[in-house]
PDB file of C-alpha atoms in Angstrom:
ATOM      1  CA  UNK M   1     101.990 251.839 147.274  1.00  0.00           C
ATOM      2  CA  UNK M   2      98.958 249.597 147.703  1.00  0.00           C
ATOM      3  CA  UNK M   3      97.696 250.293 144.213  1.00  0.00           C
ATOM      4  CA  UNK M   4     101.126 249.523 142.755  1.00  0.00           C
ATOM      5  CA  UNK M   5     100.502 245.925 143.852  1.00  0.00           C
ATOM      6  CA  UNK M   6      97.225 245.664 141.924  1.00  0.00           C
ATOM      7  CA  UNK M   7      97.132 242.612 139.671  1.00  0.00           C
ATOM      8  CA  UNK M   8      95.417 242.261 136.319  1.00  0.00           C
ATOM      9  CA  UNK M   9      92.471 240.441 137.911  1.00  0.00           C
ATOM     10  CA  UNK M  10      91.985 243.192 140.513  1.00  0.00           C
ATOM     11  CA  UNK M  11      93.676 241.618 143.531  1.00  0.00           C
ATOM     12  CA  UNK M  12      95.829 243.877 145.672  1.00  0.00           C
ATOM     13  CA  UNK M  13      98.974 241.890 146.308  1.00  0.00           C
ATOM     14  CA  UNK M  14      97.674 238.346 146.716  1.00  0.00           C
ATOM     15  CA  UNK M  15      94.283 236.924 147.637  1.00  0.00           C
ATOM     16  CA  UNK M  16      95.116 237.019 151.353  1.00  0.00           C
ATOM     17  CA  UNK M  17      96.387 240.609 151.457  1.00  0.00           C
ATOM     18  CA  UNK M  18      93.533 241.969 149.341  1.00  0.00           C
ATOM     19  CA  UNK M  19      91.011 242.287 152.182  1.00  0.00           C
ATOM     20  CA  UNK M  20      93.227 244.479 154.316  1.00  0.00           C
ATOM     21  CA  UNK M  21      94.349 246.463 151.267  1.00  0.00           C
ATOM     22  CA  UNK M  22      90.694 247.101 150.385  1.00  0.00           C
ATOM     23  CA  UNK M  23      90.050 248.356 153.915  1.00  0.00           C
ATOM     24  CA  UNK M  24      93.004 250.734 153.663  1.00  0.00           C
ATOM     25  CA  UNK M  25      91.729 252.068 150.350  1.00  0.00           C
ATOM     26  CA  UNK M  26      88.208 252.549 151.757  1.00  0.00           C
ATOM     27  CA  UNK M  27      89.532 254.977 154.371  1.00  0.00           C
ATOM     28  CA  UNK M  28      92.067 256.737 152.161  1.00  0.00           C
ATOM     29  CA  UNK M  29      90.012 257.521 149.072  1.00  0.00           C
ATOM     30  CA  UNK M  30      91.144 261.169 149.201  1.00  0.00           C
ATOM     31  CA  UNK M  31      94.687 260.071 148.386  1.00  0.00           C
ATOM     32  CA  UNK M  32      94.241 258.276 145.072  1.00  0.00           C
ATOM     33  CA  UNK M  33      92.486 258.808 141.760  1.00  0.00           C
ATOM     34  CA  UNK M  34      89.144 256.950 141.618  1.00  0.00           C
ATOM     35  CA  UNK M  35      90.108 255.575 138.190  1.00  0.00           C
ATOM     36  CA  UNK M  36      93.120 253.784 139.682  1.00  0.00           C
ATOM     37  CA  UNK M  37      91.033 251.102 141.392  1.00  0.00           C
ATOM     38  CA  UNK M  38      87.766 249.443 140.395  1.00  0.00           C
ATOM     39  CA  UNK M  39      86.639 247.886 143.675  1.00  0.00           C
ATOM     40  CA  UNK M  40      83.900 245.867 141.953  1.00  0.00           C
ATOM     41  CA  UNK M  41      86.528 244.025 139.912  1.00  0.00           C
ATOM     42  CA  UNK M  42      88.466 243.246 143.084  1.00  0.00           C
ATOM     43  CA  UNK M  43      85.278 242.115 144.821  1.00  0.00           C
ATOM     44  CA  UNK M  44      84.287 239.849 141.927  1.00  0.00           C
ATOM     45  CA  UNK M  45      87.728 238.226 141.859  1.00  0.00           C
ATOM     46  CA  UNK M  46      87.615 237.655 145.622  1.00  0.00           C
ATOM     47  CA  UNK M  47      84.140 236.089 145.376  1.00  0.00           C
ATOM     48  CA  UNK M  48      85.393 233.776 142.616  1.00  0.00           C
ATOM     49  CA  UNK M  49      88.364 232.769 144.770  1.00  0.00           C
ATOM     50  CA  UNK M  50      86.037 232.107 147.719  1.00  0.00           C
ATOM     51  CA  UNK M  51      84.012 229.694 145.602  1.00  0.00           C
ATOM     52  CA  UNK M  52      87.294 227.931 144.734  1.00  0.00           C
ATOM     53  CA  UNK M  53      88.036 227.424 148.441  1.00  0.00           C
ATOM     54  CA  UNK M  54      90.688 230.100 148.974  1.00  0.00           C
ATOM     55  CA  UNK M  55      89.399 230.946 152.450  1.00  0.00           C
ATOM     56  CA  UNK M  56      88.914 227.561 154.107  1.00  0.00           C
ATOM     57  CA  UNK M  57      90.838 228.686 157.180  1.00  0.00           C
ATOM     58  CA  UNK M  58      88.785 230.994 159.445  1.00  0.00           C
ATOM     59  CA  UNK M  59      91.732 233.347 159.983  1.00  0.00           C
ATOM     60  CA  UNK M  60      92.068 233.832 156.236  1.00  0.00           C
ATOM     61  CA  UNK M  61      88.326 234.436 155.898  1.00  0.00           C
ATOM     62  CA  UNK M  62      88.488 237.043 158.671  1.00  0.00           C
ATOM     63  CA  UNK M  63      90.870 239.087 156.529  1.00  0.00           C
ATOM     64  CA  UNK M  64      88.352 239.484 153.704  1.00  0.00           C
ATOM     65  CA  UNK M  65      84.925 239.610 155.371  1.00  0.00           C
ATOM     66  CA  UNK M  66      84.950 243.258 156.520  1.00  0.00           C
ATOM     67  CA  UNK M  67      85.999 244.441 153.056  1.00  0.00           C
ATOM     68  CA  UNK M  68      83.233 242.444 151.372  1.00  0.00           C
ATOM     69  CA  UNK M  69      80.763 244.295 153.580  1.00  0.00           C
ATOM     70  CA  UNK M  70      82.364 247.652 152.717  1.00  0.00           C
ATOM     71  CA  UNK M  71      83.655 247.965 156.263  1.00  0.00           C
ATOM     72  CA  UNK M  72      86.995 248.096 158.049  1.00  0.00           C
ATOM     73  CA  UNK M  73      88.117 246.488 161.286  1.00  0.00           C
ATOM     74  CA  UNK M  74      87.523 249.901 162.852  1.00  0.00           C
ATOM     75  CA  UNK M  75      83.792 249.567 162.110  1.00  0.00           C
ATOM     76  CA  UNK M  76      83.395 246.184 163.791  1.00  0.00           C
ATOM     77  CA  UNK M  77      81.162 246.502 166.866  1.00  0.00           C
ATOM     78  CA  UNK M  78      81.669 250.275 167.059  1.00  0.00           C
ATOM     79  CA  UNK M  79      78.060 250.705 168.219  1.00  0.00           C
ATOM     80  CA  UNK M  80      78.107 247.829 170.700  1.00  0.00           C
ATOM     81  CA  UNK M  81      77.439 248.630 174.345  1.00  0.00           C
ATOM     82  CA  UNK M  82      80.510 246.511 175.145  1.00  0.00           C
ATOM     83  CA  UNK M  83      82.915 248.833 173.345  1.00  0.00           C
ATOM     84  CA  UNK M  84      84.752 251.417 175.426  1.00  0.00           C
ATOM     85  CA  UNK M  85      85.077 254.901 174.050  1.00  0.00           C
ATOM     86  CA  UNK M  86      88.658 256.040 173.684  1.00  0.00           C
ATOM     87  CA  UNK M  87      88.058 258.614 176.418  1.00  0.00           C
ATOM     88  CA  UNK M  88      87.354 256.012 179.092  1.00  0.00           C
ATOM     89  CA  UNK M  89      89.615 253.158 177.995  1.00  0.00           C
ATOM     90  CA  UNK M  90      93.303 253.492 178.712  1.00  0.00           C
ATOM     91  CA  UNK M  91      94.979 250.085 178.551  1.00  0.00           C
ATOM     92  CA  UNK M  92      98.161 249.804 180.533  1.00  0.00           C
ATOM     93  CA  UNK M  93     100.469 247.036 181.575  1.00  0.00           C
ATOM     94  CA  UNK M  94     100.548 246.153 185.234  1.00  0.00           C
ATOM     95  CA  UNK M  95     103.812 245.338 186.970  1.00  0.00           C
ATOM     96  CA  UNK M  96     103.725 241.685 188.039  1.00  0.00           C
ATOM     97  CA  UNK M  97     103.437 241.049 191.767  1.00  0.00           C
ATOM     98  CA  UNK M  98     106.274 238.528 191.559  1.00  0.00           C
ATOM     99  CA  UNK M  99     109.288 239.345 189.434  1.00  0.00           C
ATOM    100  CA  UNK M 100     109.959 236.609 186.899  1.00  0.00           C
ATOM    101  CA  UNK M 101     113.191 236.465 184.923  1.00  0.00           C
ATOM    102  CA  UNK M 102     112.842 234.557 181.668  1.00  0.00           C
ATOM    103  CA  UNK M 103     115.381 231.807 180.922  1.00  0.00           C
ATOM    104  CA  UNK M 104     116.298 233.574 177.701  1.00  0.00           C
ATOM    105  CA  UNK M 105     115.955 237.329 177.643  1.00  0.00           C
ATOM    106  CA  UNK M 106     114.672 238.162 174.138  1.00  0.00           C
ATOM    107  CA  UNK M 107     115.333 241.621 172.855  1.00  0.00           C
ATOM    108  CA  UNK M 108     112.247 243.823 172.909  1.00  0.00           C
ATOM    109  CA  UNK M 109     111.201 246.660 170.648  1.00  0.00           C
ATOM    110  CA  UNK M 110     108.522 249.264 171.180  1.00  0.00           C
ATOM    111  CA  UNK M 111     105.796 249.590 168.577  1.00  0.00           C
ATOM    112  CA  UNK M 112     103.781 252.795 168.292  1.00  0.00           C
ATOM    113  CA  UNK M 113     100.333 251.839 167.010  1.00  0.00           C
ATOM    114  CA  UNK M 114      98.039 254.691 166.085  1.00  0.00           C
ATOM    115  CA  UNK M 115      94.772 255.083 164.236  1.00  0.00           C
ATOM    116  CA  UNK M 116      93.572 258.401 162.848  1.00  0.00           C
ATOM    117  CA  UNK M 117      89.948 258.851 161.810  1.00  0.00           C
ATOM    118  CA  UNK M 118      89.122 262.302 160.552  1.00  0.00           C
ATOM    119  CA  UNK M 119      90.902 264.489 163.119  1.00  0.00           C
ATOM    120  CA  UNK M 120      90.657 262.029 166.004  1.00  0.00           C
ATOM    121  CA  UNK M 121      93.778 260.052 166.864  1.00  0.00           C
ATOM    122  CA  UNK M 122      94.043 257.042 169.166  1.00  0.00           C
ATOM    123  CA  UNK M 123      97.478 255.705 170.076  1.00  0.00           C
ATOM    124  CA  UNK M 124      99.047 252.946 172.153  1.00  0.00           C
ATOM    125  CA  UNK M 125     102.656 251.867 172.647  1.00  0.00           C
ATOM    126  CA  UNK M 126     103.345 248.163 173.105  1.00  0.00           C
ATOM    127  CA  UNK M 127     106.528 246.158 173.642  1.00  0.00           C
ATOM    128  CA  UNK M 128     107.031 243.075 171.492  1.00  0.00           C
ATOM    129  CA  UNK M 129     109.817 240.616 170.863  1.00  0.00           C
ATOM    130  CA  UNK M 130     112.136 241.794 168.097  1.00  0.00           C
ATOM    131  CA  UNK M 131     111.738 239.806 164.889  1.00  0.00           C
TER     132      UNK M 131
END
């Protein structure tokens, strides 16, 4: 699906979605033909767009920087002493000491977020406001 959004100039979707699409393709190279995507063309187009000011906002720049380094968000700080291994880090939500009822009770949905690297799978379930 990602490669179906490839534009003539090499972008994957638009300039702002390209960084995350590149990261997805980096980790899923077993699932597409290497001739389907020329990452150097995508990179060159992104670099041209950077020089034109496409990433003035830091949040937009953060989307593309890992891909330009050939990395994914999963690589960021993986060797830092501050990073917990998945075996010792189990985030959970604590029940509040005082019960608070919101003025408007928005409907909540549960999102299952999982990451699989090789045969290792990490997963967390979070509740977020619907919509």
